[in-house]
Each structure stands twice: as structure tokens, then as C-alpha cells.
Short mmCIF file of C-alpha atoms (C1' of nucleotides) in Angstrom, two decimals:
data_model
loop_
_atom_site.label_atom_id
_atom_site.label_comp_id
_atom_site.label_asym_id
_atom_site.label_seq_id
_atom_site.Cartn_x
_atom_site.Cartn_y
_atom_site.Cartn_z
CA UNK A 1 0.00 -0.03 -0.36
CA UNK A 2 0.99 3.51 -0.56
CA UNK A 3 1.07 6.36 2.16
CA UNK A 4 -2.02 7.58 2.08
CA UNK A 5 -3.48 4.16 2.49
CA UNK A 6 -1.20 3.70 5.01
CA UNK A 7 -2.59 6.63 6.70
CA UNK A 8 -6.14 5.59 5.18
CA UNK A 9 -5.35 2.14 6.96
CA UNK A 10 -4.35 3.70 10.70
CA UNK A 11 -6.47 6.69 11.02
CA UNK A 12 -2.93 9.29 11.39
CA UNK A 13 -2.48 11.66 8.48
CA UNK A 14 -0.25 11.56 5.68
CA UNK A 15 2.36 14.70 7.53
CA UNK A 16 2.09 12.37 10.38
CA UNK A 17 2.87 9.07 8.93
CA UNK A 18 6.00 11.39 7.30
CA UNK A 19 6.49 12.95 10.20
CA UNK A 20 7.26 9.34 12.14
CA UNK A 21 9.36 8.45 8.91
CA UNK A 22 11.31 11.25 9.67
CA UNK A 23 12.24 10.52 13.67
CA UNK A 24 13.07 6.75 12.71
CA UNK A 25 10.50 5.53 14.24
CA UNK A 26 8.49 4.03 11.79
CA UNK A 27 10.72 2.36 9.13
CA UNK A 28 10.50 3.00 5.54
CA UNK A 29 8.64 1.19 3.05
CA UNK A 30 10.13 -0.97 -0.32
CA UNK A 31 11.01 1.84 -2.84
CA UNK A 32 9.42 1.13 -5.96
CA UNK A 33 10.84 4.29 -7.25
CA UNK A 34 12.64 6.92 -6.54
CA UNK A 35 8.70 8.68 -5.43
CA UNK A 36 7.59 5.53 -4.20
CA UNK A 37 7.26 3.33 -1.67
CA UNK A 38 5.64 0.27 -0.79
CA UNK A 39 3.90 -0.36 2.52
CA UNK A 40 2.67 -3.96 3.90
CA UNK A 41 0.85 -4.97 6.88
CA UNK A 42 3.62 -4.28 10.01
CA UNK A 43 3.40 -0.83 8.94
CA UNK A 44 0.13 -1.02 10.13
CA UNK A 45 0.98 -2.97 13.11
CA UNK A 46 4.00 -0.34 13.97
CA UNK A 47 1.85 2.77 13.57
CA UNK A 48 -0.72 1.44 15.79
CA UNK A 49 2.50 0.38 18.17
CA UNK A 50 3.86 4.44 17.85
CA UNK A 51 0.36 5.96 19.02
CA UNK A 52 -0.50 3.44 21.73
CA UNK A 53 3.00 4.28 23.27
CA UNK A 54 2.35 8.03 22.39
CA UNK A 55 -0.88 8.54 23.62
CA UNK A 56 -1.08 5.58 26.53
CA UNK A 57 2.28 5.29 27.70
CA UNK A 58 3.06 9.13 27.84
CA UNK A 59 6.57 8.15 26.31
CA UNK A 60 8.20 11.04 23.65
CA UNK A 61 9.31 10.57 20.49
CA UNK A 62 12.62 9.77 21.52
CA UNK A 63 11.17 7.20 23.62
CA UNK A 64 9.66 5.16 20.66
CA UNK A 65 12.50 5.17 19.37
CA UNK A 66 14.73 3.54 21.51
CA UNK A 67 12.14 0.82 21.98
CA UNK A 68 11.88 0.67 18.44
CA UNK A 69 15.58 -0.37 18.30
CA UNK A 70 15.31 -2.32 20.98
CA UNK A 71 12.69 -4.60 19.44
CA UNK A 72 14.76 -4.47 16.18
CA UNK A 73 17.88 -5.83 17.98
CA UNK A 74 18.86 -9.84 17.95
CA UNK A 75 16.86 -10.40 22.01
CA UNK A 76 19.02 -10.45 24.84
CA UNK A 77 18.87 -14.02 26.53
CA UNK A 78 15.88 -14.93 29.34
CA UNK A 79 17.60 -14.10 32.32
CA UNK A 80 19.27 -11.02 30.92
CA UNK A 81 15.31 -9.90 29.10
CA UNK A 82 14.00 -7.76 32.84
CA UNK A 83 17.30 -5.30 32.89
CA UNK A 84 17.02 -4.10 28.59
CA UNK A 85 13.27 -4.13 28.93
CA UNK A 86 13.94 -1.38 32.01
CA UNK A 87 16.80 0.25 30.36
CA UNK A 88 15.55 1.23 27.30
CA UNK A 89 11.81 2.14 28.84
CA UNK A 90 11.94 5.81 29.41
CA UNK A 91 12.32 6.26 32.95
CA UNK A 92 10.33 8.26 35.51
CA UNK A 93 12.10 11.67 38.12
CA UNK A 94 14.59 10.29 40.19
CA UNK A 95 16.25 12.68 42.59
CA UNK A 96 18.08 11.71 45.66
CA UNK A 97 19.04 8.46 46.59
CA UNK A 98 17.77 5.19 47.22
CA UNK A 99 15.73 5.80 51.15
CA UNK A 100 15.84 3.72 53.67
CA UNK A 101 12.58 2.28 53.73
CA UNK A 102 12.65 1.18 50.18
CA UNK A 103 16.42 -1.10 51.41
CA UNK A 104 13.90 -2.12 54.54
CA UNK A 105 10.83 -3.28 51.72
CA UNK A 106 13.09 -5.41 49.52
CA UNK A 107 14.96 -6.62 51.98
CA UNK A 108 11.11 -7.53 54.36
CA UNK A 109 10.09 -9.01 50.97
CA UNK A 110 12.34 -11.41 49.87
CA UNK A 111 12.75 -9.50 46.88
CA UNK A 112 16.06 -9.69 44.37
CA UNK A 113 16.49 -6.94 42.55
CA UNK A 114 19.63 -4.94 41.40
CA UNK A 115 19.49 -2.29 43.71
CA UNK A 116 21.00 0.42 41.09
CA UNK A 117 18.11 0.08 38.96
CA UNK A 118 15.71 2.28 37.70
CA UNK A 119 12.62 1.37 39.50
CA UNK A 120 14.01 1.32 42.98
CA UNK A 121 15.39 5.32 42.53
CA UNK A 122 11.83 5.54 41.01
CA UNK A 123 9.47 4.28 43.45
CA UNK A 124 11.88 6.24 46.52
CA UNK A 125 11.13 9.31 43.79
CA UNK A 126 7.65 8.56 44.69
CA UNK A 127 7.32 7.82 47.82
CA UNK A 128 9.10 10.99 48.51
CA UNK A 129 6.73 12.74 46.23
CA UNK A 130 3.75 11.74 48.18
CA UNK A 131 4.76 12.77 51.59
CA UNK A 132 6.14 16.48 50.68
CA UNK A 133 2.30 15.65 48.45
CA UNK A 134 0.99 15.58 52.02
CA UNK A 135 0.12 11.65 51.59
CA UNK A 136 2.35 9.85 53.53
CA UNK A 137 2.89 6.24 52.05
CA UNK A 138 3.57 3.97 55.37
CA UNK A 139 5.15 1.09 55.63
CA UNK A 140 2.38 -1.30 56.26
CA UNK A 141 0.42 0.46 53.64
CA UNK A 142 4.11 -0.31 51.01
CA UNK A 143 3.55 -3.53 52.43
CA UNK A 144 0.59 -4.68 51.16
CA UNK A 145 0.87 -2.43 47.76
CA UNK A 146 4.34 -3.95 46.91
CA UNK A 147 1.79 -7.44 47.68
CA UNK A 148 -0.50 -6.51 45.24
CA UNK A 149 1.82 -5.92 42.72
CA UNK A 150 3.41 -9.09 43.23
CA UNK A 151 0.61 -10.80 41.85
CA UNK A 152 0.67 -7.89 38.54
CA UNK A 153 4.13 -9.10 38.35
CA UNK A 154 2.96 -13.26 38.06
CA UNK A 155 0.69 -11.94 35.20
CA UNK A 156 3.01 -10.39 33.27
CA UNK A 157 5.62 -13.13 33.40
CA UNK A 158 3.52 -15.70 32.96
CA UNK A 159 2.62 -13.74 29.56
CA UNK A 160 5.96 -13.66 29.04
CA UNK A 161 6.87 -16.82 29.19
CA UNK A 162 4.50 -18.09 26.93
CA UNK A 163 5.59 -16.11 24.17
CA UNK A 164 6.51 -18.31 21.19
CA UNK A 165 10.21 -17.10 20.65
CA UNK A 166 12.50 -14.02 22.57
CA UNK A 167 11.83 -11.56 19.75
CA UNK A 168 8.35 -11.88 20.67
CA UNK A 169 9.23 -11.89 24.62
CA UNK A 170 10.84 -9.03 24.26
CA UNK A 171 7.89 -7.76 22.38
CA UNK A 172 5.25 -8.46 25.07
CA UNK A 173 7.31 -7.29 28.11
CA UNK A 174 8.25 -3.68 26.60
CA UNK A 175 5.40 -3.22 25.13
CA UNK A 176 3.03 -4.77 27.95
CA UNK A 177 5.00 -2.51 30.44
CA UNK A 178 4.19 -0.02 29.05
CA UNK A 179 1.02 -0.22 27.73
CA UNK A 180 -1.08 -2.20 31.13
CA UNK A 181 0.03 0.93 33.15
CA UNK A 182 -2.87 2.57 32.28
CA UNK A 183 -5.61 -0.60 32.23
CA UNK A 184 -4.09 -0.88 36.11
CA UNK A 185 -4.65 2.64 36.58
CA UNK A 186 -8.32 2.40 35.30
CA UNK A 187 -9.29 -0.81 37.19
CA UNK A 188 -7.17 0.68 40.35
CA UNK A 189 -9.87 3.09 40.14
CA UNK A 190 -13.28 0.62 39.50
CA UNK A 191 -11.86 -1.43 42.16
CA UNK A 192 -12.05 1.17 44.75
CA UNK A 193 -15.23 1.98 43.79
CA UNK A 194 -16.46 -1.73 43.97
CA UNK A 195 -14.13 -1.87 47.40
CA UNK A 196 -16.22 1.63 48.96
CA UNK A 197 -19.06 -0.17 48.43
CA UNK A 198 -19.23 -3.66 49.43
CA UNK A 199 -17.71 -1.99 53.02
CA UNK A 200 -21.41 -0.84 53.02
CA UNK B 1 7.45 34.35 55.61
CA UNK B 2 7.47 36.14 52.05
CA UNK B 3 7.38 35.19 48.79
CA UNK B 4 11.44 34.94 48.31
CA UNK B 5 11.53 33.15 52.20
CA UNK B 6 8.52 30.81 51.03
CA UNK B 7 10.26 30.21 47.17
CA UNK B 8 13.34 29.27 49.67
CA UNK B 9 11.70 26.88 51.74
CA UNK B 10 10.42 24.30 49.07
CA UNK B 11 12.39 25.22 46.31
CA UNK B 12 10.95 27.11 43.79
CA UNK B 13 11.63 30.30 41.99
CA UNK B 14 9.72 33.15 42.81
CA UNK B 15 8.54 33.62 39.21
CA UNK B 16 6.95 30.38 39.38
CA UNK B 17 5.35 31.10 42.62
CA UNK B 18 3.75 34.27 41.09
CA UNK B 19 2.63 32.33 37.85
CA UNK B 20 1.28 29.09 40.37
CA UNK B 21 -1.41 33.08 42.05
CA UNK B 22 -2.20 33.90 38.69
CA UNK B 23 -3.36 31.19 37.45
CA UNK B 24 -5.44 30.62 40.47
CA UNK B 25 -4.07 26.90 41.75
CA UNK B 26 -1.80 28.47 45.58
CA UNK B 27 -3.71 30.76 47.18
CA UNK B 28 -2.86 34.48 47.99
CA UNK B 29 -0.71 35.36 51.63
CA UNK B 30 -2.25 37.46 53.54
CA UNK B 31 -1.99 40.75 52.88
CA UNK B 32 0.55 43.19 54.69
CA UNK B 33 0.16 46.30 52.66
CA UNK B 34 -0.35 46.99 49.03
CA UNK B 35 2.76 45.34 47.96
CA UNK B 36 3.72 42.70 49.83
CA UNK B 37 1.46 39.68 51.38
CA UNK B 38 2.77 36.59 54.50
CA UNK B 39 2.24 32.83 53.57
CA UNK B 40 2.60 30.07 56.09
CA UNK B 41 3.22 27.09 56.14
CA UNK B 42 0.32 26.44 54.83
CA UNK B 43 1.60 27.29 51.69
CA UNK B 44 4.19 25.97 52.20
CA UNK B 45 2.31 22.12 52.19
CA UNK B 46 -0.05 23.84 48.90
CA UNK B 47 3.32 24.55 46.79
CA UNK B 48 4.60 20.72 47.65
CA UNK B 49 1.60 19.76 46.37
CA UNK B 50 1.07 21.45 42.90
CA UNK B 51 4.68 20.14 42.39
CA UNK B 52 3.97 16.68 43.08
CA UNK B 53 0.35 16.53 41.16
CA UNK B 54 2.01 17.71 38.34
CA UNK B 55 5.59 16.37 37.88
CA UNK B 56 4.70 12.70 39.37
CA UNK B 57 1.44 13.00 39.08
CA UNK B 58 1.43 14.19 35.10
CA UNK B 59 -1.59 16.63 36.23
CA UNK B 60 -1.48 19.75 34.72
CA UNK B 61 -1.81 22.74 36.24
CA UNK B 62 -5.90 23.23 34.86
CA UNK B 63 -6.14 19.78 36.58
CA UNK B 64 -4.59 20.59 39.70
CA UNK B 65 -6.65 23.51 39.85
CA UNK B 66 -10.06 21.39 40.18
CA UNK B 67 -8.26 19.69 42.38
CA UNK B 68 -7.54 22.29 44.83
CA UNK B 69 -11.32 23.65 43.98
CA UNK B 70 -12.91 20.64 45.29
CA UNK B 71 -10.51 20.46 48.77
CA UNK B 72 -11.05 23.64 48.91
CA UNK B 73 -15.03 23.31 48.88
CA UNK B 74 -17.26 21.91 51.90
CA UNK B 75 -16.31 17.37 51.85
CA UNK B 76 -19.20 15.54 50.39
CA UNK B 77 -20.46 12.65 52.74
CA UNK B 78 -19.12 9.33 52.07
CA UNK B 79 -20.56 7.93 49.98
CA UNK B 80 -20.47 10.43 47.40
CA UNK B 81 -16.48 10.88 47.98
CA UNK B 82 -15.40 8.54 45.52
CA UNK B 83 -17.88 10.10 43.20
CA UNK B 84 -16.26 13.35 43.65
CA UNK B 85 -13.25 12.47 43.36
CA UNK B 86 -13.03 10.07 40.21
CA UNK B 87 -14.84 13.07 38.52
CA UNK B 88 -12.19 15.26 39.96
CA UNK B 89 -9.20 13.20 39.14
CA UNK B 90 -7.98 14.24 35.17
CA UNK B 91 -9.11 11.91 33.25
CA UNK B 92 -7.05 9.65 30.95
CA UNK B 93 -8.10 9.68 26.65
CA UNK B 94 -11.26 7.48 25.87
CA UNK B 95 -12.55 7.32 22.69
CA UNK B 96 -15.10 4.44 22.25
CA UNK B 97 -17.91 3.12 24.01
CA UNK B 98 -17.56 0.30 26.83
CA UNK B 99 -16.74 -2.81 25.07
CA UNK B 100 -19.07 -5.88 26.18
CA UNK B 101 -15.45 -7.28 27.73
CA UNK B 102 -15.21 -4.79 30.52
CA UNK B 103 -18.96 -5.20 31.54
CA UNK B 104 -17.69 -9.05 31.29
CA UNK B 105 -15.29 -8.65 33.95
CA UNK B 106 -17.43 -6.54 35.95
CA UNK B 107 -20.39 -9.73 35.89
CA UNK B 108 -17.72 -11.99 36.58
CA UNK B 109 -16.32 -10.33 39.79
CA UNK B 110 -19.33 -9.38 41.19
CA UNK B 111 -17.77 -5.37 41.26
CA UNK B 112 -20.68 -3.47 42.24
CA UNK B 113 -19.14 -0.47 39.68
CA UNK B 114 -20.93 3.05 37.67
CA UNK B 115 -21.30 1.52 34.61
CA UNK B 116 -20.84 5.53 32.53
CA UNK B 117 -17.75 6.54 35.41
CA UNK B 118 -14.71 7.79 33.65
CA UNK B 119 -12.57 4.63 34.58
CA UNK B 120 -14.38 2.39 32.80
CA UNK B 121 -14.25 4.27 29.89
CA UNK B 122 -10.41 4.11 30.29
CA UNK B 123 -10.62 1.08 31.03
CA UNK B 124 -12.05 0.14 28.01
CA UNK B 125 -9.88 2.13 25.85
CA UNK B 126 -6.48 1.41 27.57
CA UNK B 127 -7.52 -2.37 26.65
CA UNK B 128 -8.70 -1.64 23.20
CA UNK B 129 -5.12 0.32 22.90
CA UNK B 130 -3.32 -2.86 24.26
CA UNK B 131 -4.91 -4.40 21.81
CA UNK B 132 -3.96 -2.23 18.68
CA UNK B 133 -0.22 -1.89 20.07
CA UNK B 134 0.17 -5.56 19.61
CA UNK B 135 -0.15 -6.04 22.89
CA UNK B 136 -3.75 -7.87 23.36
CA UNK B 137 -4.37 -8.88 27.40
CA UNK B 138 -6.43 -11.72 27.70
CA UNK B 139 -10.01 -12.72 29.67
CA UNK B 140 -8.22 -14.52 31.49
CA UNK B 141 -5.01 -12.72 32.62
CA UNK B 142 -7.56 -9.19 32.70
CA UNK B 143 -9.13 -11.11 35.45
CA UNK B 144 -6.49 -11.72 37.78
CA UNK B 145 -4.89 -7.75 37.01
CA UNK B 146 -7.83 -6.96 38.58
CA UNK B 147 -8.13 -8.95 41.70
CA UNK B 148 -4.40 -7.66 42.39
CA UNK B 149 -6.00 -4.20 42.19
CA UNK B 150 -9.00 -4.76 44.35
CA UNK B 151 -5.89 -5.77 46.95
CA UNK B 152 -4.52 -2.18 46.42
CA UNK B 153 -8.25 -1.04 46.91
CA UNK B 154 -8.28 -2.67 49.70
CA UNK B 155 -5.59 -0.30 51.23
CA UNK B 156 -6.73 2.68 49.39
CA UNK B 157 -9.92 2.50 51.64
CA UNK B 158 -8.76 1.46 54.16
CA UNK B 159 -5.85 4.51 54.30
CA UNK B 160 -9.33 6.91 53.66
CA UNK B 161 -11.51 5.14 56.36
CA UNK B 162 -8.53 6.72 58.99
CA UNK B 163 -8.68 9.31 58.33
CA UNK B 164 -9.07 11.71 60.89
CA UNK B 165 -12.37 13.94 59.18
CA UNK B 166 -14.46 14.37 56.11
CA UNK B 167 -11.70 16.54 54.27
CA UNK B 168 -8.76 14.97 54.75
CA UNK B 169 -10.68 11.85 53.79
CA UNK B 170 -11.32 13.64 50.26
CA UNK B 171 -7.14 14.57 50.48
CA UNK B 172 -5.99 11.16 51.04
CA UNK B 173 -8.51 9.98 48.05
CA UNK B 174 -7.61 12.47 45.64
CA UNK B 175 -3.66 13.61 46.03
CA UNK B 176 -3.17 9.39 47.08
CA UNK B 177 -5.36 8.30 44.42
CA UNK B 178 -2.60 10.39 41.88
CA UNK B 179 0.73 10.01 43.71
CA UNK B 180 0.78 6.39 44.38
CA UNK B 181 -0.02 5.48 40.71
CA UNK B 182 3.71 6.22 40.44
CA UNK B 183 4.87 4.10 42.95
CA UNK B 184 2.78 1.23 41.88
CA UNK B 185 4.43 1.96 38.56
CA UNK B 186 7.84 1.04 39.96
CA UNK B 187 6.46 -1.77 42.58
CA UNK B 188 5.69 -3.83 39.24
CA UNK B 189 8.67 -2.77 38.25
CA UNK B 190 10.55 -4.63 40.60
CA UNK B 191 8.30 -6.95 41.13
CA UNK B 192 8.93 -7.70 38.25
CA UNK B 193 11.97 -8.75 38.56
CA UNK B 194 11.91 -10.95 41.73
CA UNK B 195 9.42 -12.66 40.21
CA UNK B 196 11.81 -13.23 36.88
CA UNK B 197 14.42 -14.31 39.23
CA UNK B 198 12.33 -16.83 41.51
CA UNK B 199 11.01 -18.49 38.95
CA UNK B 200 15.05 -18.99 38.16
"C1'" DC C 1 -0.50 15.13 -21.44
"C1'" DA C 2 -3.90 17.05 -17.66
"C1'" DG C 3 -4.39 16.67 -13.36
"C1'" DT C 4 -2.60 14.66 -9.28
"C1'" DT C 5 0.01 11.85 -5.71
"C1'" DT C 6 4.32 11.15 -3.84
"C1'" DG C 7 8.30 12.17 -1.24
"C1'" DG C 8 12.06 15.11 0.45
"C1'" DA C 9 12.71 19.33 2.89
"C1'" DC C 10 11.66 23.05 6.27
"C1'" DA C 11 9.24 25.89 8.02
"C1'" DG C 12 5.14 26.92 10.70
"C1'" DT C 13 1.44 25.68 14.68
"C1'" DG C 14 -1.61 25.14 19.16
"C1'" DT C 15 -0.39 23.94 23.52
"C1'" DC C 16 1.63 24.72 27.78
"C1'" DA C 17 4.23 25.07 31.97
"C1'" DC C 18 7.55 28.03 32.87
"C1'" DT C 19 10.52 32.66 32.76
"C1'" DA C 20 12.18 37.01 32.09
"C1'" DT C 21 10.89 41.99 31.64
"C1'" DC C 22 8.82 46.47 33.11
"C1'" DC C 23 6.19 49.32 36.65
"C1'" DG C 24 5.14 51.45 40.91
"C1'" DA C 25 5.19 51.20 45.51
"C1'" DT C 26 7.05 49.95 49.45
"C1'" DG C 27 10.36 47.87 53.23
"C1'" DT C 28 14.93 48.09 54.73
"C1'" DC C 29 19.58 50.17 56.78
"C1'" DA C 30 23.58 53.54 57.10
"C1'" DT D 1 15.90 61.01 55.44
"C1'" DG D 2 17.50 58.91 51.31
"C1'" DA D 3 19.85 55.21 48.78
"C1'" DC D 4 18.64 50.75 47.22
"C1'" DA D 5 16.56 46.30 47.05
"C1'" DT D 6 12.59 44.03 47.13
"C1'" DC D 7 7.20 43.25 46.02
"C1'" DG D 8 2.74 42.52 44.05
"C1'" DG D 9 1.23 42.20 39.59
"C1'" DA D 10 0.90 42.70 34.68
"C1'" DT D 11 2.17 42.12 30.21
"C1'" DA D 12 4.76 39.45 27.11
"C1'" DG D 13 8.92 35.99 26.12
"C1'" DT D 14 11.17 31.56 25.94
"C1'" DG D 15 12.14 26.40 24.97
"C1'" DA D 16 10.30 22.24 24.60
"C1'" DC D 17 6.86 19.43 21.87
"C1'" DA D 18 4.32 16.47 18.80
"C1'" DC D 19 2.60 17.62 15.34
"C1'" DT D 20 1.05 19.53 10.99
"C1'" DG D 21 1.30 23.41 6.84
"C1'" DT D 22 4.07 24.75 2.46
"C1'" DC D 23 6.82 24.07 -1.22
"C1'" DC D 24 8.95 21.67 -5.01
"C1'" DA D 25 10.40 18.69 -8.82
"C1'" DA D 26 9.63 13.31 -9.97
"C1'" DA D 27 5.96 9.96 -11.53
"C1'" DC D 28 1.94 8.50 -11.74
"C1'" DT D 29 -2.96 8.23 -13.91
"C1'" DG D 30 -7.28 8.53 -16.12
#
DNA sequence: CAGTTTGGACAGTGTCACTATCCGATGTCA
DNA sequence: TGACATCGGATAGTGACACTGTCCAAACTG
């Protein structure tokens, strides 16, 4: 298909597709002449991925570029997969050092995590910000939140393990981590309603 | 304290504080003369709230305005609290109708939720976006995610129930819902690592 | 072969969260 | 008292970002 048909198939204006091509988040089509190129279903898929990441994942175009680069590279081995995935994903704001409460939590839960990794720093900063905003998270509440997210991660790992190939597994982990976050946020709000009603 | 001292206490430039005053997200100090005003600890608190919501919650200044308006209004009764809170919070992107799978999920879990509420529409859209991005969420996975978020909501409701006054409860629910989201996201990434390692 | 479409270059737009500049009034300190 | 910094308030400018509009020549299309 030509660029105008790709635009029609995805609902994204031609101009925006050109922009994505320029920014390197959409791979070029196969040129049929100096001023003509052919696009296929993989381009449709890619455009939907880009839009999903930008609109729902809040990922910048530069972040998307780093993600699609990773998806196009030879996939890492199983144990390295998460490290690569988390290094690829755009990190939230981080400021201070890793707080003692996070170290205590990790220790308490028996989690084996990379203490210098982005998620640990992000958690410290997020807790600090919540405290500053007047909503301190008690150690007890934090523990219960962590247990719940462990259950989420169990699902994540199950889904990734079901992937047919390493390439697909990487795609599932990277894209799934970003795109499922808004799903969880919505579910949390719905669950708040449900629990609140159930408590009467 | 004067505006320059408020700036020093919060680490926010004076110019930005003036901007917040202009935008109505920071209440004016008590004027001591025509060109002088006095700020107190509640202003420090408010500034930290605004920064937290903007930086970590990804809330726009207009969204912050709606939130602080709600926090300053007479608090709603317990049963109305969540409705008011969710109506106040900035909604994620929503496009289509409520999908059948969401209705089925709610039915299956026995949740009593407002089907026309923002969270239900957001969930439908987020699921649709994930599908489009090549990471479909199976009904089984969705169910397990929902159960996990139910556990999160249990904590949320416990924390809110512990509030000393309706005003404080509203603050906890509104601000906590926004500020704890990034905490959960970070915990999810850490839990992914931990679970992945544990599975060996 | 007239008219449309394409790829490519390049600059412009709209939004948003600040940030800089001015101004006259007011504090502060020698 | 008077020099000088600071304050509030008003107005306008900045930089980042995700597009979006304009042009152009080449090349399809009917």
C-alpha cells in the first residue's frame, strides 16, 4: 500500500506518518521508484504501536525510538531480558538517593532486585513526592501495595513466558509494561468503587 | 514568610510561585500592605502538593486547579466521596464505547461499579490501545490484574477510612489516588524483576 | 498530457509550563 | 532621610514537543 492508504488504514494523517519516518520510529517502505514506496501490514502494526505508546503510555517520540530500536535488535537472553527492557523504557523522574525504607521493603519481602536499577530509584522518588504532597505511605501500606504488585508481576511473567520466540517475549515485556500501566490505573479506580460499595 | 522565603523553603523560583498565584492553584497570602503579603506553612504544603501533582502525577495546571478547588470545598458525604474524587481527577484518553469484555469482567468479579463512570471508559480504551499496540490482554490475565488491583483498593480504602475528618479523607483519596500511581508502577517493575529471578 | 499523488526538505503551529522584563509602591538600612 | 533592594502585579517571551502546513520536482493516473 502507499502512504495515503497507510494513512487511511491507521487513521493517522499522511503528514504525521512523514514525521514518524523522519524521526525514525516508522521504518521506510520498500521503494518502488524514486518517489514511490510500498508499505505492508507491518507498517500498520508499527504505526498503531507508536500511537499507543505516545497516547496511552505517555512516551515521547524519542522514547519510542529507543523502544523500537530495542525491538529490532537481536533479542537478549531470558535472564537479561528484563534488564534490557527496563533500561529501554523511559524512566520516571528521580532525584534523591535510594531511601532506607525502600531497602527495608525489599529486604522484608525477600525480593531479589538490582538496587541500582531505575525502578528502585523511581520508587524512592515517588514515595518522597507522595510524602511531600501530604499523602505519606506507611510501611504497612507500602508492603501491602508491594504484595499486590507482586501478583501483577506474576501475570506479567506468565504472559511473557508464553511467548513463542525471544523476539516476541521482548515485545511483550517492553510494550506490555508500558501499555498495561493505564489498564491497571483504570482497574484501581474501579476497584476503589467496588470495595467502597462492598464495605457499605 | 514572604514570597522569596516561600521560594527558598520549597525550592520553587519566585517567578513560578507568581505563576501559580495567577493560575489560582496557590492561594494568596494575607496582605500586610498593598505590595506585601505574608505566607504560612499551609502555603509551603500547597506548593509541594502542586509540584507533586504536576511532576509525578502528570497533572496539568488546570487539573491541579480543579483538584484544589475540590479540596477547598465542603467535603462530600462518605458514599459520595469517591464519585466526587473520580469526577475531579483528570481523566485519561477515552474514545470508544464501553466494551463487552469490560462489562463481562465487572459482572464476573461481582463488582458494583458505575458503568458510565470515567474509569470504565478509560479501561475500555486502554485495553483497545493495548490490543492495537500488539499486546492483547486476555480475559484471564485481565481477571488476575483486576484481583490484584482489588487488593490495592483495599489498602486505599483502609487508608481513607483512617482519616480523622471528611476533609482529610477527601484529601487522602484525591491526592493519594494520583500520587500512589507512580509508586505502584515502580513496584510493578521491581516485582517483575523479583518474580523473574525467583522463577529462575 | 492535464491533473493528482508522492517523497523530501523546511519552516510554522498550538499547547503548556514556566520564565523574563517592567513598573511603581514599599521595606530596609546607613 | 534617602539610597537601594524587594515586593506585587501585569504583560509578554521562552523552550520543549508533537505535530502540521507549504513547496517542489518527479512520477504516476486516467
